[in-house]
PDB file of C-alpha atoms in Angstrom:
ATOM      1  CA  MET A 228      37.828  54.098  -2.225  1.00  0.00           C
ATOM      2  CA  PHE A 229      40.595  56.551  -1.402  1.00  0.00           C
ATOM      3  CA  LEU A 230      44.212  55.714  -2.082  1.00  0.00           C
ATOM      4  CA  THR A 231      47.374  57.466  -1.062  1.00  0.00           C
ATOM      5  CA  VAL A 232      49.908  57.831  -3.823  1.00  0.00           C
ATOM      6  CA  ALA A 233      53.380  59.255  -3.322  1.00  0.00           C
ATOM      7  CA  VAL A 234      54.422  61.774  -5.938  1.00  0.00           C
ATOM      8  CA  ALA A 235      58.022  62.921  -5.976  1.00  0.00           C
ATOM      9  CA  VAL A 236      58.483  66.584  -6.811  1.00  0.00           C
ATOM     10  CA  THR A 237      62.059  67.497  -7.570  1.00  0.00           C
ATOM     11  CA  THR A 238      63.624  70.878  -7.938  1.00  0.00           C
ATOM     12  CA  SER A 239      65.742  71.444 -10.964  1.00  0.00           C
ATOM     13  CA  ALA A 240      68.577  73.926 -11.011  1.00  0.00           C
ATOM     14  CA  LYS A 241      67.759  74.943 -14.563  1.00  0.00           C
ATOM     15  CA  HIS A 242      64.325  76.003 -15.835  1.00  0.00           C
ATOM     16  CA  ASP A 243      63.335  76.907 -19.349  1.00  0.00           C
ATOM     17  CA  SER A 244      61.407  80.126 -19.891  1.00  0.00           C
ATOM     18  CA  PHE A 245      58.329  78.180 -21.042  1.00  0.00           C
ATOM     19  CA  SER A 246      58.077  75.690 -18.177  1.00  0.00           C
ATOM     20  CA  HIS A 247      58.310  75.326 -14.431  1.00  0.00           C
ATOM     21  CA  GLU A 248      57.613  72.637 -11.872  1.00  0.00           C
ATOM     22  CA  LEU A 249      54.448  72.773  -9.801  1.00  0.00           C
ATOM     23  CA  LEU A 250      53.862  71.693  -6.251  1.00  0.00           C
ATOM     24  CA  PHE A 251      51.098  69.120  -6.475  1.00  0.00           C
ATOM     25  CA  SER A 252      48.883  70.289  -3.626  1.00  0.00           C
ATOM     26  CA  THR A 253      49.540  74.021  -3.320  1.00  0.00           C
ATOM     27  CA  GLU A 254      49.568  75.042  -6.979  1.00  0.00           C
ATOM     28  CA  LEU A 255      47.041  72.553  -8.378  1.00  0.00           C
ATOM     29  CA  GLY A 256      44.660  72.595  -5.417  1.00  0.00           C
ATOM     30  CA  ILE A 257      44.478  68.817  -5.097  1.00  0.00           C
ATOM     31  CA  SER A 258      45.977  66.426  -2.602  1.00  0.00           C
ATOM     32  CA  GLN A 259      47.331  62.949  -3.204  1.00  0.00           C
ATOM     33  CA  GLN A 260      44.962  61.719  -0.475  1.00  0.00           C
ATOM     34  CA  ASP A 261      42.009  62.777  -2.655  1.00  0.00           C
ATOM     35  CA  GLU A 262      42.725  60.165  -5.341  1.00  0.00           C
ATOM     36  CA  LYS A 263      39.795  57.777  -5.948  1.00  0.00           C
ATOM     37  CA  LEU A 264      39.353  54.558  -7.902  1.00  0.00           C
ATOM     38  CA  THR A 265      36.077  54.563  -9.855  1.00  0.00           C
ATOM     39  CA  HIS A 266      34.446  51.640 -11.687  1.00  0.00           C
ATOM     40  CA  LEU A 267      32.145  52.531 -14.604  1.00  0.00           C
ATOM     41  CA  HIS A 268      29.953  49.934 -16.305  1.00  0.00           C
ATOM     42  CA  PHE A 269      28.072  50.572 -19.573  1.00  0.00           C
ATOM     43  CA  PHE A 270      27.287  49.170 -23.015  1.00  0.00           C
ATOM     44  CA  PHE A 271      28.612  50.450 -26.353  1.00  0.00           C
ATOM     45  CA  HIS A 272      26.351  50.132 -29.445  1.00  0.00           C
ATOM     46  CA  ASP A 273      28.318  50.213 -32.713  1.00  0.00           C
ATOM     47  CA  ILE A 274      25.638  50.454 -35.430  1.00  0.00           C
ATOM     48  CA  VAL A 275      27.369  49.815 -38.762  1.00  0.00           C
ATOM     49  CA  SER A 276      24.359  49.814 -41.109  1.00  0.00           C
ATOM     50  CA  GLY A 277      20.711  50.815 -41.313  1.00  0.00           C
ATOM     51  CA  THR A 278      18.930  54.115 -40.852  1.00  0.00           C
ATOM     52  CA  ASN A 279      20.465  55.000 -37.465  1.00  0.00           C
ATOM     53  CA  GLN A 280      24.063  54.196 -38.382  1.00  0.00           C
ATOM     54  CA  THR A 281      26.609  55.427 -35.803  1.00  0.00           C
ATOM     55  CA  ALA A 282      29.807  54.056 -37.384  1.00  0.00           C
ATOM     56  CA  VAL A 283      30.902  54.954 -40.927  1.00  0.00           C
ATOM     57  CA  ARG A 284      33.929  53.785 -42.884  1.00  0.00           C
ATOM     58  CA  VAL A 285      35.838  56.902 -43.955  1.00  0.00           C
ATOM     59  CA  ALA A 286      38.971  55.386 -45.506  1.00  0.00           C
ATOM     60  CA  ALA A 287      40.293  52.117 -46.862  1.00  0.00           C
ATOM     61  CA  ALA A 288      43.393  50.856 -48.600  1.00  0.00           C
ATOM     62  CA  PRO A 289      42.966  49.305 -52.052  1.00  0.00           C
ATOM     63  CA  SER A 290      43.607  45.887 -50.480  1.00  0.00           C
ATOM     64  CA  SER A 291      41.080  46.346 -47.613  1.00  0.00           C
ATOM     65  CA  GLU A 292      38.246  44.801 -49.635  1.00  0.00           C
ATOM     66  CA  THR A 293      40.160  41.557 -50.208  1.00  0.00           C
ATOM     67  CA  SER A 294      41.861  41.363 -46.808  1.00  0.00           C
ATOM     68  CA  PRO A 295      40.263  38.802 -44.450  1.00  0.00           C
ATOM     69  CA  THR A 296      40.696  41.336 -41.603  1.00  0.00           C
ATOM     70  CA  GLY A 297      39.797  44.492 -43.539  1.00  0.00           C
ATOM     71  CA  PHE A 298      43.374  45.663 -42.921  1.00  0.00           C
ATOM     72  CA  GLY A 299      43.759  49.363 -43.685  1.00  0.00           C
ATOM     73  CA  SER A 300      40.126  50.417 -43.263  1.00  0.00           C
ATOM     74  CA  VAL A 301      39.242  53.274 -40.879  1.00  0.00           C
ATOM     75  CA  VAL A 302      35.836  53.882 -39.272  1.00  0.00           C
ATOM     76  CA  MET A 303      34.584  57.048 -37.518  1.00  0.00           C
ATOM     77  CA  MET A 304      32.048  56.517 -34.767  1.00  0.00           C
ATOM     78  CA  ASP A 305      29.614  58.350 -32.549  1.00  0.00           C
ATOM     79  CA  ASP A 306      28.180  55.387 -30.649  1.00  0.00           C
ATOM     80  CA  PRO A 307      25.686  55.572 -27.776  1.00  0.00           C
ATOM     81  CA  LEU A 308      26.759  54.317 -24.357  1.00  0.00           C
ATOM     82  CA  THR A 309      23.834  52.878 -22.405  1.00  0.00           C
ATOM     83  CA  GLU A 310      23.138  51.561 -18.894  1.00  0.00           C
ATOM     84  CA  THR A 311      22.147  48.085 -20.145  1.00  0.00           C
ATOM     85  CA  ALA A 312      22.580  46.015 -23.295  1.00  0.00           C
ATOM     86  CA  ASP A 313      19.117  47.117 -24.467  1.00  0.00           C
ATOM     87  CA  ARG A 314      19.516  49.904 -27.076  1.00  0.00           C
ATOM     88  CA  SER A 315      16.489  51.682 -25.674  1.00  0.00           C
ATOM     89  CA  SER A 316      17.946  51.864 -22.145  1.00  0.00           C
ATOM     90  CA  LYS A 317      19.150  55.188 -20.736  1.00  0.00           C
ATOM     91  CA  ILE A 318      22.005  56.791 -22.700  1.00  0.00           C
ATOM     92  CA  VAL A 319      24.826  57.811 -20.338  1.00  0.00           C
ATOM     93  CA  GLY A 320      27.230  59.108 -22.968  1.00  0.00           C
ATOM     94  CA  ARG A 321      28.798  58.654 -26.398  1.00  0.00           C
ATOM     95  CA  ALA A 322      31.886  56.847 -27.669  1.00  0.00           C
ATOM     96  CA  GLN A 323      33.331  59.272 -30.200  1.00  0.00           C
ATOM     97  CA  GLY A 324      36.424  58.646 -32.253  1.00  0.00           C
ATOM     98  CA  MET A 325      37.736  56.138 -34.722  1.00  0.00           C
ATOM     99  CA  TYR A 326      38.983  52.618 -35.096  1.00  0.00           C
ATOM    100  CA  GLY A 327      41.095  51.100 -37.796  1.00  0.00           C
ATOM    101  CA  SER A 328      41.875  47.560 -38.811  1.00  0.00           C
ATOM    102  CA  ALA A 329      45.537  47.337 -37.828  1.00  0.00           C
ATOM    103  CA  SER A 330      46.282  43.622 -38.150  1.00  0.00           C
ATOM    104  CA  GLN A 331      46.788  41.502 -41.240  1.00  0.00           C
ATOM    105  CA  SER A 332      46.460  38.214 -39.353  1.00  0.00           C
ATOM    106  CA  GLU A 333      43.507  38.688 -36.958  1.00  0.00           C
ATOM    107  CA  LEU A 334      40.599  41.042 -36.372  1.00  0.00           C
ATOM    108  CA  GLY A 335      42.685  43.568 -34.432  1.00  0.00           C
ATOM    109  CA  LEU A 336      41.590  47.173 -34.224  1.00  0.00           C
ATOM    110  CA  LEU A 337      43.423  50.282 -33.100  1.00  0.00           C
ATOM    111  CA  MET A 338      40.857  52.175 -30.999  1.00  0.00           C
ATOM    112  CA  VAL A 339      41.164  55.967 -30.587  1.00  0.00           C
ATOM    113  CA  MET A 340      38.093  57.272 -28.784  1.00  0.00           C
ATOM    114  CA  SER A 341      36.650  59.375 -26.031  1.00  0.00           C
ATOM    115  CA  PHE A 342      33.899  58.221 -23.730  1.00  0.00           C
ATOM    116  CA  ALA A 343      31.977  61.515 -23.422  1.00  0.00           C
ATOM    117  CA  PHE A 344      29.569  61.255 -20.482  1.00  0.00           C
ATOM    118  CA  THR A 345      26.219  63.067 -20.494  1.00  0.00           C
ATOM    119  CA  GLU A 346      24.577  61.895 -17.257  1.00  0.00           C
ATOM    120  CA  GLY A 347      25.009  62.142 -13.512  1.00  0.00           C
ATOM    121  CA  GLU A 348      28.125  63.332 -11.716  1.00  0.00           C
ATOM    122  CA  TYR A 349      30.264  62.638 -14.822  1.00  0.00           C
ATOM    123  CA  ASN A 350      28.153  64.796 -17.172  1.00  0.00           C
ATOM    124  CA  GLY A 351      30.535  66.899 -19.260  1.00  0.00           C
ATOM    125  CA  SER A 352      33.568  64.751 -18.405  1.00  0.00           C
ATOM    126  CA  SER A 353      35.358  62.339 -20.708  1.00  0.00           C
ATOM    127  CA  LEU A 354      37.849  59.478 -20.747  1.00  0.00           C
ATOM    128  CA  SER A 355      40.353  58.924 -23.572  1.00  0.00           C
ATOM    129  CA  VAL A 356      41.093  55.404 -24.826  1.00  0.00           C
ATOM    130  CA  LEU A 357      44.015  54.533 -27.064  1.00  0.00           C
ATOM    131  CA  GLY A 358      44.843  50.890 -27.607  1.00  0.00           C
ATOM    132  CA  ARG A 359      44.560  47.570 -29.361  1.00  0.00           C
ATOM    133  CA  ASN A 360      41.244  45.711 -29.456  1.00  0.00           C
ATOM    134  CA  THR A 361      41.442  42.091 -30.600  1.00  0.00           C
ATOM    135  CA  VAL A 362      37.722  41.766 -31.297  1.00  0.00           C
ATOM    136  CA  GLU A 363      37.552  37.963 -31.274  1.00  0.00           C
ATOM    137  CA  SER A 364      39.108  37.680 -27.780  1.00  0.00           C
ATOM    138  CA  ALA A 365      36.620  37.063 -24.960  1.00  0.00           C
ATOM    139  CA  VAL A 366      37.937  40.010 -22.935  1.00  0.00           C
ATOM    140  CA  ARG A 367      40.030  42.861 -24.324  1.00  0.00           C
ATOM    141  CA  GLU A 368      41.931  45.392 -22.249  1.00  0.00           C
ATOM    142  CA  MET A 369      42.701  48.898 -23.445  1.00  0.00           C
ATOM    143  CA  PRO A 370      44.429  51.720 -21.585  1.00  0.00           C
ATOM    144  CA  ILE A 371      42.704  54.877 -20.426  1.00  0.00           C
ATOM    145  CA  VAL A 372      45.342  57.473 -21.253  1.00  0.00           C
ATOM    146  CA  GLY A 373      43.668  60.592 -19.879  1.00  0.00           C
ATOM    147  CA  GLY A 374      40.467  62.454 -19.332  1.00  0.00           C
ATOM    148  CA  SER A 375      38.749  65.779 -18.786  1.00  0.00           C
ATOM    149  CA  GLY A 376      36.431  67.308 -16.216  1.00  0.00           C
ATOM    150  CA  VAL A 377      36.283  65.168 -13.070  1.00  0.00           C
ATOM    151  CA  PHE A 378      38.643  62.745 -14.828  1.00  0.00           C
ATOM    152  CA  ARG A 379      41.479  65.272 -15.247  1.00  0.00           C
ATOM    153  CA  PHE A 380      44.832  63.593 -14.428  1.00  0.00           C
ATOM    154  CA  CYS A 381      43.203  60.158 -14.639  1.00  0.00           C
ATOM    155  CA  ARG A 382      44.718  56.834 -15.616  1.00  0.00           C
ATOM    156  CA  GLY A 383      43.295  53.359 -15.832  1.00  0.00           C
ATOM    157  CA  TYR A 384      42.038  50.664 -18.140  1.00  0.00           C
ATOM    158  CA  ALA A 385      38.909  49.471 -19.913  1.00  0.00           C
ATOM    159  CA  GLN A 386      37.844  45.865 -20.325  1.00  0.00           C
ATOM    160  CA  ALA A 387      35.583  45.137 -23.300  1.00  0.00           C
ATOM    161  CA  LYS A 388      33.459  42.016 -23.771  1.00  0.00           C
ATOM    162  CA  THR A 389      31.273  41.437 -26.819  1.00  0.00           C
ATOM    163  CA  HIS A 390      27.695  41.045 -25.615  1.00  0.00           C
ATOM    164  CA  SER A 391      26.119  40.443 -29.034  1.00  0.00           C
ATOM    165  CA  ILE A 392      26.942  41.011 -32.671  1.00  0.00           C
ATOM    166  CA  ASP A 393      25.097  40.738 -35.983  1.00  0.00           C
ATOM    167  CA  GLU A 394      25.443  42.299 -39.439  1.00  0.00           C
ATOM    168  CA  MET A 395      24.022  45.635 -38.195  1.00  0.00           C
ATOM    169  CA  VAL A 396      25.041  46.137 -34.555  1.00  0.00           C
ATOM    170  CA  ALA A 397      27.808  45.142 -32.182  1.00  0.00           C
ATOM    171  CA  VAL A 398      26.937  45.557 -28.499  1.00  0.00           C
ATOM    172  CA  VAL A 399      30.008  45.616 -26.275  1.00  0.00           C
ATOM    173  CA  GLU A 400      29.999  45.592 -22.479  1.00  0.00           C
ATOM    174  CA  TYR A 401      32.606  47.869 -20.897  1.00  0.00           C
ATOM    175  CA  ASP A 402      34.037  47.777 -17.386  1.00  0.00           C
ATOM    176  CA  VAL A 403      36.261  50.807 -16.887  1.00  0.00           C
ATOM    177  CA  TYR A 404      38.514  51.378 -13.875  1.00  0.00           C
ATOM    178  CA  VAL A 405      40.092  54.816 -13.419  1.00  0.00           C
ATOM    179  CA  PHE A 406      42.123  56.569 -10.754  1.00  0.00           C
ATOM    180  CA  HIS A 407      41.216  60.267 -10.572  1.00  0.00           C
ATOM    181  CA  TYR A 408      40.874  63.165  -8.136  1.00  0.00           C
TER     182      TYR A 408
END
């Protein structure tokens, strides 16, 4: 799907020595008419214990152990992203980053991660997520704040739905919608 987006480029009378305005199409080599909306669908496997652990707690406040929400704990992750909910299905990328328990009243996480893709036309490209994830909600929405590779200049959102969860693994279904060039 191709969308036309109007971008206003203004000329300023004053420029600093370290910056200048660019003309969108001539200096960046892309046209507003080239903007696409892409839908990505994959599953995130957050393995918190066992021999193939992909998420590790790296910090905690003294009160995290007694908090009903784990408030103050921080986890680093390098989680596989797969085509289906089956852990043995094709890996299409990794979710790399961290999440922290940021709410004292509900299971609310601050997610800071990159979806680093390793397959197909998005191989070598990534999307950056920064937002709140209320884990017990049926559907959570988090902003896509940027990207790299084919996702340079992107913007969009990710919807997360818990597919399954047990004491070792949380499997989360992601539907991601991004505008990019």
